Amino acid sequence: MLLTGGLKSLLPHVLRRIIRCNRLSISNTSGMAEGYKQANVVILHKSLADDFEKFCRANDGPLPLLYRSQPGDWKCPSLSSDSDIRTDCPQYRVYEHGACTGSLKSLKEYSEQLKDMVTFYLGCSFSWSNVNSTNSPYVEQKCNVSMYKTSVPCYSVSTFCCNLVVSMRPIPESKLEAAVVATSELKEAHGAPVHIGDPGLLGIQDLSKPDYGDPVHLHPGDIPVFWACGVTGVEAVINCRAPLAFTHSPGCMFITDLKNDKVRSSRGVPQVHCISQDPLHFSIVSAEAAQKIQALETLIGIDPGDRGIIHLQHQGELLKACLAMSHAHSVLITTGFPTHFTYEPPEENDGPPGALAIAAILQALEKEVAIVTDQRAMDLNKKIIEEAVQLGILKKPIPLLSYQRESADSALLFLCENGNPGKPRYDHLVAIERAGMAADGNYYNARKVNIKHLVDPIDELFLAAQTIPGVTTTGVGDGGNELGMGKVKDSVKKHIKNGDVIACDVEADFTVVAGVSNWGGYAIACALYILQMCEIHDRYLRRAVGFPQLTKRMDWLLALPSVTKEEKLLKTLVQLGVRSGKTASLEMEVDGLPFYNTHSLMIEKLL
């Protein structure tokens, strides 16, 4: 028997000949024939072949189709010069009516049955064993790659339905982006990862107990990175319960003669960004999309009121906030700054338009969205939401909620089912131009007037969110006294007028600082659209299964703010007595700046 030493440099046709003669003592083909493509194998009756091909095309992340044979054809001329699929994998599995009934070194005894069967050769991550040492932990530890069943459903076709299977490689955080960039160029070997971070987000409970392959040790600083895996095909075979089917034994691949050439992806170059520490979660976006979102952030960062907000801005916050929202299923929005305490209503008109712009795009993206506001302002906000539906800003009314502190657990009970942190109702909280609690427990407008009597303690929801795994928060503001701006409170105290008193003390995970808070809401809407249109991010969101939802592009586009919609909304706010923040004027202005040629121009620039 030959041992594994030196197999790395052998040519594929030599390796296949050795495997065919049953002269290898190996448990998997990882690291063999370095630089050549390896393939997962599924063999099915010809009556199932068309549906299985459609299943592969619909889930091309885990099942990139390299070749489909004719019935009874044991060769694959486009992949190898001399091969016999009955003998050229180190080990096979036999499935009968969905049950694995045995493992074999050769399928020759089934030659008669194979005459009516079709072989599918599917791309494999073993092909990139020489890419940025992504497989090196397994080579070093002399074990098979860890593979896990997930809770992610594949796109079903006829009898073929199953959940995605993933392979995992531990990657040092400093090498994450290099690994993502390198593998994204290898589409026929599963391409870029489908998840980076906490395995629980894929429904994987214990990394030490893989469903296929061997466990691998993670070193301090390693991040678990998950790629779509061809063993998904094995799960599909099990679930379709075919009378007879064959697959490679996981890890025992067919080695092709094809060089593993990198193909520069038309989707662009991916970037990796951390969007949560608990649970650890990274997202992926193209460099082009990230650059566009950076341009949005720059646009809204001008300071027309000369307040000194440049000192509060941190580059990249808009991108990370929107990546977190893009991954969220349910978002809670809050707004309302009762700065005009001598008027009724005391609210200003900066905040609600931005909140509705965010809500509109979230609705279009089919996420659950709700708004929480002060109890005394419920009727006003109900009217604003009704008008927004009439104006075509919202597709349908948004649930409107209020929050009151009744006990120490009130915030947790509001945010989670039965107050259970393991069952949050919302993944993300957004505060936009919402009065924020200062260090002394009071709420101040920019002129240092305490307006606590008009503000419900919605800050408590943001404080509670910090203790709930999987819930992230964003604060949007333009002066430092808004909910969420606690992240930059030191800069507020140093650079903003009255900052030592008015600075909000409550932090958000991400702070979007804009010249006018509404602009921050418009920018978030535009950024979420950019992310949805980014092929790299879209693929990551759907875990490389199913299809891009580009047919919904027009719905997303129509949900974006426009000059016409925002003009009508501002007129509605004026009619409802909601005043400009700086001047208390009931004119077509926000924060003392005219709508026409200032706010309208900003909307046009963002679009």
Coordinates of N, CA, C and O in Angstrom, one line a residue, residues 330-468:
S330 N -35.9 41.5 11.5 CA -36.9 42.3 12.1 C -36.2 43.5 12.7 O -35.2 43.4 13.4
V331 N -36.7 44.7 12.3 CA -36.0 46.0 12.8 C -37.0 46.9 13.5 O -38.1 47.1 13.1
L332 N -36.6 47.4 14.6 CA -37.4 48.4 15.4 C -36.8 49.8 15.3 O -35.6 49.9 15.5
I333 N -37.6 50.7 14.9 CA -37.1 52.1 14.6 C -37.7 53.0 15.7 O -38.9 52.9 16.0
T334 N -37.0 54.0 16.2 CA -37.5 55.0 17.0 C -37.1 56.4 16.6 O -36.0 56.6 16.1
T335 N -38.0 57.3 16.7 CA -37.6 58.7 16.4 C -38.5 59.6 17.3 O -39.4 59.2 18.0
G336 N -38.2 60.9 17.3 CA -39.0 61.9 18.1 C -38.1 62.7 19.0 O -37.6 62.1 19.9
F337 N -38.0 64.0 18.7 CA -37.2 64.9 19.5 C -38.1 66.1 19.9 O -38.2 67.0 19.0
P338 N -38.7 66.1 21.1 CA -39.7 67.2 21.4 C -38.9 68.4 21.9 O -39.1 68.9 23.0
T339 N -38.2 69.0 21.0 CA -37.3 70.2 21.3 C -38.2 71.4 21.6 O -37.8 72.3 22.4
H340 N -39.4 71.5 20.9 CA -40.2 72.7 21.1 C -41.2 72.5 22.2 O -42.4 72.4 22.0
F341 N -40.8 72.6 23.4 CA -41.6 72.2 24.6 C -42.7 73.2 24.9 O -43.6 72.9 25.6
T342 N -42.7 74.4 24.2 CA -43.8 75.3 24.4 C -44.9 75.2 23.4 O -45.8 76.0 23.5
Y343 N -44.7 74.3 22.4 CA -45.7 74.1 21.4 C -46.3 72.8 21.5 O -45.8 71.9 22.2
E344 N -47.5 72.6 20.8 CA -48.1 71.3 20.7 C -48.5 71.0 19.3 O -49.2 71.8 18.7
P345 N -47.9 70.0 18.7 CA -47.0 69.0 19.3 C -45.6 69.6 19.4 O -45.2 70.5 18.7
P346 N -44.8 69.1 20.4 CA -43.4 69.7 20.6 C -42.4 69.1 19.6 O -41.2 69.6 19.7
E347 N -42.8 68.1 18.8 CA -41.8 67.4 17.9 C -41.2 68.4 16.9 O -41.9 69.3 16.4
E348 N -40.0 68.1 16.5 CA -39.4 68.7 15.3 C -39.6 67.8 14.1 O -39.8 66.6 14.2
N349 N -39.4 68.4 12.9 CA -39.6 67.6 11.7 C -38.4 66.9 11.1 O -38.4 66.3 10.0
D350 N -37.3 67.0 11.9 CA -36.1 66.2 11.5 C -36.3 64.9 12.3 O -36.4 64.9 13.5
G351 N -36.2 63.8 11.6 CA -36.4 62.5 12.3 C -37.5 61.6 11.6 O -37.1 60.6 11.0
P352 N -38.7 62.0 11.7 CA -39.8 61.2 11.1 C -39.6 60.9 9.6 O -39.7 59.7 9.2
P353 N -39.2 61.9 8.7 CA -39.0 61.5 7.3 C -37.8 60.5 7.1 O -37.9 59.6 6.3
G354 N -36.8 60.7 7.9 CA -35.7 59.7 7.8 C -36.1 58.4 8.3 O -35.7 57.3 7.7
A355 N -36.9 58.3 9.4 CA -37.3 57.0 9.9 C -38.2 56.3 8.9 O -38.1 55.1 8.7
L356 N -39.1 57.1 8.2 CA -40.0 56.5 7.2 C -39.2 56.0 6.0 O -39.5 55.0 5.3
A357 N -38.1 56.7 5.6 CA -37.3 56.3 4.5 C -36.6 55.0 4.8 O -36.6 54.1 3.9
I358 N -36.2 54.8 6.0 CA -35.6 53.5 6.4 C -36.7 52.4 6.4 O -36.5 51.3 5.9
A359 N -37.8 52.7 7.0 CA -38.9 51.8 7.1 C -39.4 51.3 5.7 O -39.7 50.1 5.5
A360 N -39.4 52.3 4.7 CA -39.9 52.0 3.4 C -39.0 51.0 2.7 O -39.5 50.0 2.1
I361 N -37.7 51.1 2.8 CA -36.8 50.2 2.1 C -36.8 48.8 2.8 O -36.7 47.8 2.2
L362 N -36.9 48.9 4.1 CA -37.0 47.6 4.9 C -38.3 46.8 4.5 O -38.2 45.6 4.3
Q363 N -39.4 47.5 4.3 CA -40.6 46.9 3.8 C -40.4 46.3 2.5 O -40.8 45.1 2.2
A364 N -39.7 47.0 1.6 CA -39.5 46.5 0.2 C -38.6 45.3 0.2 O -38.7 44.4 -0.6
L365 N -37.7 45.2 1.2 CA -36.8 44.1 1.3 C -37.5 42.9 2.1 O -36.8 41.9 2.4
E366 N -38.8 43.1 2.4 CA -39.6 42.1 3.0 C -39.1 41.7 4.5 O -39.2 40.6 4.9
K367 N -38.6 42.7 5.1 CA -38.3 42.6 6.6 C -39.4 43.1 7.4 O -40.2 43.9 7.0
E368 N -39.5 42.5 8.6 CA -40.5 43.0 9.6 C -40.0 44.3 10.1 O -38.8 44.5 10.5
V369 N -40.8 45.3 10.3 CA -40.4 46.6 10.8 C -41.5 47.2 11.6 O -42.7 47.1 11.3
A370 N -41.1 47.8 12.7 CA -42.1 48.5 13.7 C -41.4 49.8 14.1 O -40.2 49.9 14.1
I371 N -42.3 50.7 14.6 CA -41.8 52.0 15.2 C -42.2 52.1 16.6 O -43.4 51.7 17.0
V372 N -41.3 52.5 17.5 CA -41.7 52.7 18.9 C -41.5 54.2 19.2 O -40.5 54.8 18.8
T373 N -42.4 54.8 19.9 CA -42.4 56.3 20.1 C -43.0 56.6 21.5 O -43.4 55.7 22.2
D374 N -43.0 57.8 21.8 CA -43.6 58.3 23.1 C -45.1 58.0 23.1 O -45.8 58.3 22.1
Q375 N -45.6 57.7 24.3 CA -47.1 57.4 24.4 C -47.9 58.7 24.1 O -48.9 58.6 23.4
R376 N -47.4 59.8 24.5 CA -48.1 61.1 24.2 C -48.1 61.4 22.8 O -49.0 62.2 22.3
A377 N -47.2 60.9 22.0 CA -47.1 61.2 20.5 C -47.7 60.1 19.6 O -47.5 60.1 18.4
M378 N -48.4 59.1 20.2 CA -48.9 58.0 19.4 C -49.9 58.5 18.4 O -49.8 58.1 17.2
D379 N -50.8 59.4 18.7 CA -51.8 59.8 17.7 C -51.2 60.6 16.6 O -51.5 60.4 15.4
L380 N -50.2 61.4 16.9 CA -49.5 62.2 15.9 C -48.8 61.2 14.9 O -48.9 61.3 13.7
N381 N -48.0 60.2 15.5 CA -47.3 59.3 14.6 C -48.2 58.4 13.8 O -47.9 58.0 12.7
K382 N -49.4 58.1 14.4 CA -50.3 57.3 13.7 C -50.8 58.0 12.4 O -50.9 57.4 11.3
K383 N -51.1 59.3 12.6 CA -51.5 60.1 11.4 C -50.3 60.2 10.4 O -50.6 60.2 9.2
I384 N -49.1 60.4 10.9 CA -47.9 60.5 9.9 C -47.8 59.2 9.1 O -47.6 59.2 7.9
I385 N -48.0 58.0 9.8 CA -47.8 56.8 9.1 C -49.0 56.6 8.1 O -48.7 56.1 7.0
E386 N -50.2 57.0 8.5 CA -51.3 56.9 7.6 C -51.1 57.7 6.3 O -51.4 57.3 5.2
E387 N -50.6 58.9 6.5 CA -50.3 59.8 5.4 C -49.2 59.2 4.5 O -49.2 59.3 3.3
A388 N -48.2 58.6 5.2 CA -47.1 58.0 4.4 C -47.6 56.9 3.5 O -47.1 56.7 2.4
V389 N -48.6 56.1 4.0 CA -49.2 55.1 3.1 C -49.9 55.8 1.9 O -49.8 55.3 0.8
Q390 N -50.7 56.8 2.2 CA -51.5 57.5 1.2 C -50.5 58.1 0.1 O -50.9 58.1 -1.0
L391 N -49.4 58.6 0.6 CA -48.4 59.2 -0.3 C -47.6 58.2 -1.1 O -46.8 58.6 -2.0
G392 N -47.7 56.9 -0.8 CA -46.9 55.9 -1.5 C -45.5 55.7 -1.0 O -44.7 55.0 -1.6
I393 N -45.2 56.3 0.2 CA -43.9 56.2 0.8 C -43.8 54.8 1.4 O -42.8 54.1 1.3
L394 N -44.9 54.4 2.1 CA -44.9 53.0 2.7 C -45.9 52.2 1.9 O -46.9 52.6 1.4
K395 N -45.6 50.9 1.8 CA -46.5 49.9 1.1 C -47.7 49.7 2.0 O -48.8 49.5 1.4
K396 N -47.5 49.6 3.3 CA -48.6 49.3 4.2 C -48.3 50.0 5.5 O -47.1 50.3 5.8
P397 N -49.3 50.1 6.4 CA -49.0 50.7 7.7 C -48.0 49.9 8.5 O -47.9 48.7 8.3
I398 N -47.3 50.6 9.4 CA -46.2 50.0 10.2 C -46.8 49.9 11.6 O -47.4 50.8 12.1
P399 N -46.6 48.7 12.3 CA -47.0 48.7 13.7 C -46.4 49.8 14.5 O -45.2 50.0 14.4
L400 N -47.2 50.5 15.3 CA -46.7 51.6 16.1 C -46.8 51.2 17.6 O -47.9 50.8 18.1
L401 N -45.7 51.3 18.3 CA -45.6 50.8 19.7 C -45.2 51.9 20.6 O -44.6 52.9 20.2
S402 N -45.5 51.8 21.9 CA -44.9 52.7 22.9 C -44.3 51.8 24.0 O -44.6 50.6 24.1
Y403 N -43.4 52.4 24.7 CA -42.7 51.7 25.8 C -42.7 52.5 27.1 O -42.4 53.7 27.1
Q404 N -43.1 51.8 28.2 CA -43.0 52.4 29.5 C -42.3 51.4 30.4 O -42.4 50.2 30.3
R405 N -41.5 52.0 31.3 CA -40.8 51.2 32.3 C -41.8 50.9 33.5 O -42.3 51.7 34.2
E406 N -42.1 49.6 33.6 CA -43.0 49.1 34.7 C -42.3 48.3 35.7 O -42.7 48.1 36.9
S407 N -41.1 47.7 35.3 CA -40.3 46.9 36.2 C -38.9 46.9 35.7 O -38.6 47.4 34.6
A408 N -38.0 46.2 36.4 CA -36.6 46.1 36.0 C -36.5 45.3 34.7 O -35.5 45.5 34.0
D409 N -37.5 44.5 34.5 CA -37.4 43.6 33.3 C -38.2 44.1 32.1 O -38.3 43.4 31.1
S410 N -38.7 45.3 32.2 CA -39.6 45.8 31.1 C -39.0 45.8 29.8 O -39.6 45.4 28.8
A411 N -37.7 46.3 29.7 CA -37.1 46.4 28.4 C -36.9 45.0 27.8 O -37.1 44.8 26.6
L412 N -36.4 44.1 28.6 CA -36.2 42.7 28.1 C -37.5 42.1 27.7 O -37.6 41.4 26.7
L413 N -38.6 42.3 28.4 CA -39.9 41.8 28.1 C -40.4 42.4 26.8 O -41.1 41.7 26.0
F414 N -40.1 43.7 26.5 CA -40.5 44.3 25.3 C -39.7 43.8 24.1 O -40.3 43.5 23.0
L415 N -38.4 43.5 24.3 CA -37.6 43.1 23.1 C -37.6 41.7 22.8 O -37.3 41.2 21.7
C416 N -37.9 40.8 23.9 CA -37.8 39.4 23.7 C -39.1 38.7 24.1 O -39.9 39.1 25.0
E417 N -39.4 37.5 23.5 CA -40.5 36.7 23.8 C -40.4 36.2 25.3 O -39.4 35.6 25.6
N418 N -41.4 36.6 26.1 CA -41.3 36.2 27.5 C -40.1 36.6 28.2 O -39.7 36.0 29.2
G419 N -39.4 37.7 27.7 CA -38.2 38.2 28.3 C -37.0 37.3 28.2 O -36.0 37.4 28.8
N420 N -37.1 36.3 27.2 CA -36.0 35.3 27.0 C -35.0 35.9 26.0 O -35.3 36.1 24.8
P421 N -33.8 36.2 26.4 CA -32.7 36.8 25.5 C -32.4 35.9 24.3 O -31.9 36.3 23.3
G422 N -32.8 34.6 24.5 CA -32.6 33.7 23.4 C -33.6 33.8 22.3 O -33.5 33.1 21.2
K423 N -34.7 34.6 22.5 CA -35.8 34.7 21.5 C -36.1 36.2 21.3 O -37.2 36.6 21.7
P424 N -35.2 36.9 20.8 CA -35.4 38.4 20.5 C -36.5 38.6 19.4 O -36.5 37.8 18.5
R425 N -37.3 39.6 19.6 CA -38.3 39.9 18.6 C -37.7 40.7 17.5 O -38.2 40.8 16.3
Y426 N -36.6 41.4 17.8 CA -35.9 42.3 16.8 C -34.5 41.9 16.7 O -33.8 41.6 17.7
D427 N -33.9 42.0 15.5 CA -32.5 41.8 15.3 C -31.7 43.1 15.4 O -30.5 43.1 15.6
H428 N -32.4 44.2 15.1 CA -31.7 45.5 15.0 C -32.6 46.6 15.4 O -33.8 46.6 15.1
L429 N -32.0 47.5 16.2 CA -32.7 48.7 16.6 C -32.1 50.0 16.0 O -30.9 50.1 16.0
V430 N -32.9 50.9 15.5 CA -32.4 52.1 14.9 C -33.1 53.3 15.6 O -34.3 53.4 15.7
A431 N -32.2 54.2 16.1 CA -32.7 55.5 16.6 C -32.3 56.6 15.7 O -31.1 56.7 15.3
I432 N -33.2 57.4 15.2 CA -32.9 58.5 14.3 C -33.5 59.8 14.8 O -34.7 59.9 15.0
E433 N -32.6 60.7 15.1 CA -33.1 62.0 15.7 C -34.0 61.7 16.9 O -35.2 62.2 16.9
R434 N -33.6 60.9 17.8 CA -34.4 60.6 19.0 C -33.7 61.1 20.2 O -32.5 60.9 20.4
A435 N -34.4 61.9 21.0 CA -33.8 62.5 22.2 C -33.1 61.4 23.1 O -33.7 60.3 23.3
G436 N -31.8 61.6 23.4 CA -31.0 60.7 24.1 C -30.7 61.1 25.5 O -30.5 62.3 25.8
M437 N -30.7 60.1 26.4 CA -30.4 60.4 27.8 C -29.0 60.8 28.1 O -28.1 60.2 27.7
A438 N -28.8 61.9 28.8 CA -27.5 62.4 29.2 C -27.0 61.7 30.4 O -27.7 60.9 31.0
A439 N -25.8 62.0 30.8 CA -25.1 61.2 31.9 C -25.9 61.5 33.2 O -25.8 60.6 34.1
D440 N -26.6 62.6 33.4 CA -27.3 62.9 34.6 C -28.7 62.3 34.6 O -29.5 62.6 35.5
G441 N -29.1 61.6 33.6 CA -30.4 61.0 33.5 C -31.5 61.8 32.9 O -32.6 61.4 32.7
N442 N -31.1 63.1 32.5 CA -32.0 64.0 31.9 C -31.9 63.9 30.3 O -31.0 63.3 29.8
Y443 N -32.8 64.6 29.7 CA -32.8 64.7 28.2 C -32.8 66.2 27.8 O -33.6 67.0 28.3
Y444 N -31.8 66.6 27.0 CA -31.7 68.0 26.7 C -31.8 68.3 25.2 O -31.3 67.5 24.4
N445 N -32.4 69.5 24.9 CA -32.3 69.9 23.5 C -30.9 70.6 23.3 O -30.2 70.8 24.3
A446 N -30.7 71.1 22.1 CA -29.4 71.7 21.8 C -29.1 73.0 22.7 O -28.0 73.4 22.9
R447 N -30.2 73.6 23.1 CA -30.1 74.8 23.9 C -30.0 74.6 25.4 O -30.1 75.5 26.2
K448 N -29.7 73.3 25.7 CA -29.5 72.9 27.1 C -30.7 72.9 28.0 O -30.6 73.0 29.2
V449 N -31.9 72.9 27.4 CA -33.2 72.8 28.1 C -33.6 71.4 28.4 O -33.6 70.6 27.4
N450 N -33.9 71.1 29.6 CA -34.3 69.7 30.0 C -35.7 69.4 29.5 O -36.6 70.1 30.0
I451 N -35.9 68.4 28.7 CA -37.2 68.1 28.2 C -37.6 66.7 28.6 O -38.4 66.0 28.0
K452 N -37.1 66.2 29.8 CA -37.3 64.9 30.2 C -38.8 64.5 30.4 O -39.2 63.4 30.2
H453 N -39.6 65.5 30.8 CA -41.0 65.3 31.0 C -41.8 64.9 29.7 O -42.9 64.4 29.8
L454 N -41.1 65.1 28.6 CA -41.8 64.8 27.3 C -41.3 63.5 26.7 O -41.7 63.1 25.6
V455 N -40.3 62.9 27.3 CA -39.6 61.7 26.7 C -39.8 60.5 27.5 O -39.5 60.4 28.7
D456 N -40.3 59.4 26.8 CA -40.4 58.1 27.4 C -39.0 57.4 27.4 O -38.2 57.7 26.5
P457 N -38.7 56.5 28.3 CA -37.3 55.9 28.4 C -37.0 54.9 27.4 O -36.6 53.7 27.8
I458 N -37.1 55.2 26.1 CA -36.8 54.2 25.1 C -35.3 53.9 25.0 O -34.9 52.8 24.5
D459 N -34.5 54.7 25.6 CA -33.1 54.4 25.8 C -32.9 53.1 26.4 O -31.9 52.4 26.1
E460 N -33.8 52.7 27.3 CA -33.6 51.4 28.1 C -33.6 50.3 27.1 O -33.0 49.2 27.4
L461 N -34.3 50.4 26.0 CA -34.3 49.3 25.0 C -32.9 49.1 24.4 O -32.5 48.0 24.1
F462 N -32.2 50.3 24.1 CA -30.9 50.2 23.6 C -29.9 49.7 24.6 O -29.0 48.9 24.3
L463 N -30.1 50.0 25.9 CA -29.2 49.5 26.9 C -29.5 48.0 27.1 O -28.5 47.2 27.2
A464 N -30.7 47.6 27.0 CA -31.0 46.1 27.1 C -30.5 45.4 25.9 O -30.0 44.2 26.1
A465 N -30.5 46.0 24.8 CA -30.1 45.3 23.5 C -28.6 44.9 23.7 O -28.2 43.9 23.1
Q466 N -27.8 45.7 24.4 CA -26.4 45.4 24.6 C -26.2 44.0 25.3 O -25.1 43.4 25.3
T467 N -27.2 43.5 26.0 CA -27.1 42.3 26.8 C -27.8 41.1 26.0 O -27.7 40.0 26.5
I468 N -28.3 41.4 24.9 CA -29.0 40.3 24.1 C -28.2 39.9 22.9 O -28.0 40.7 22.0

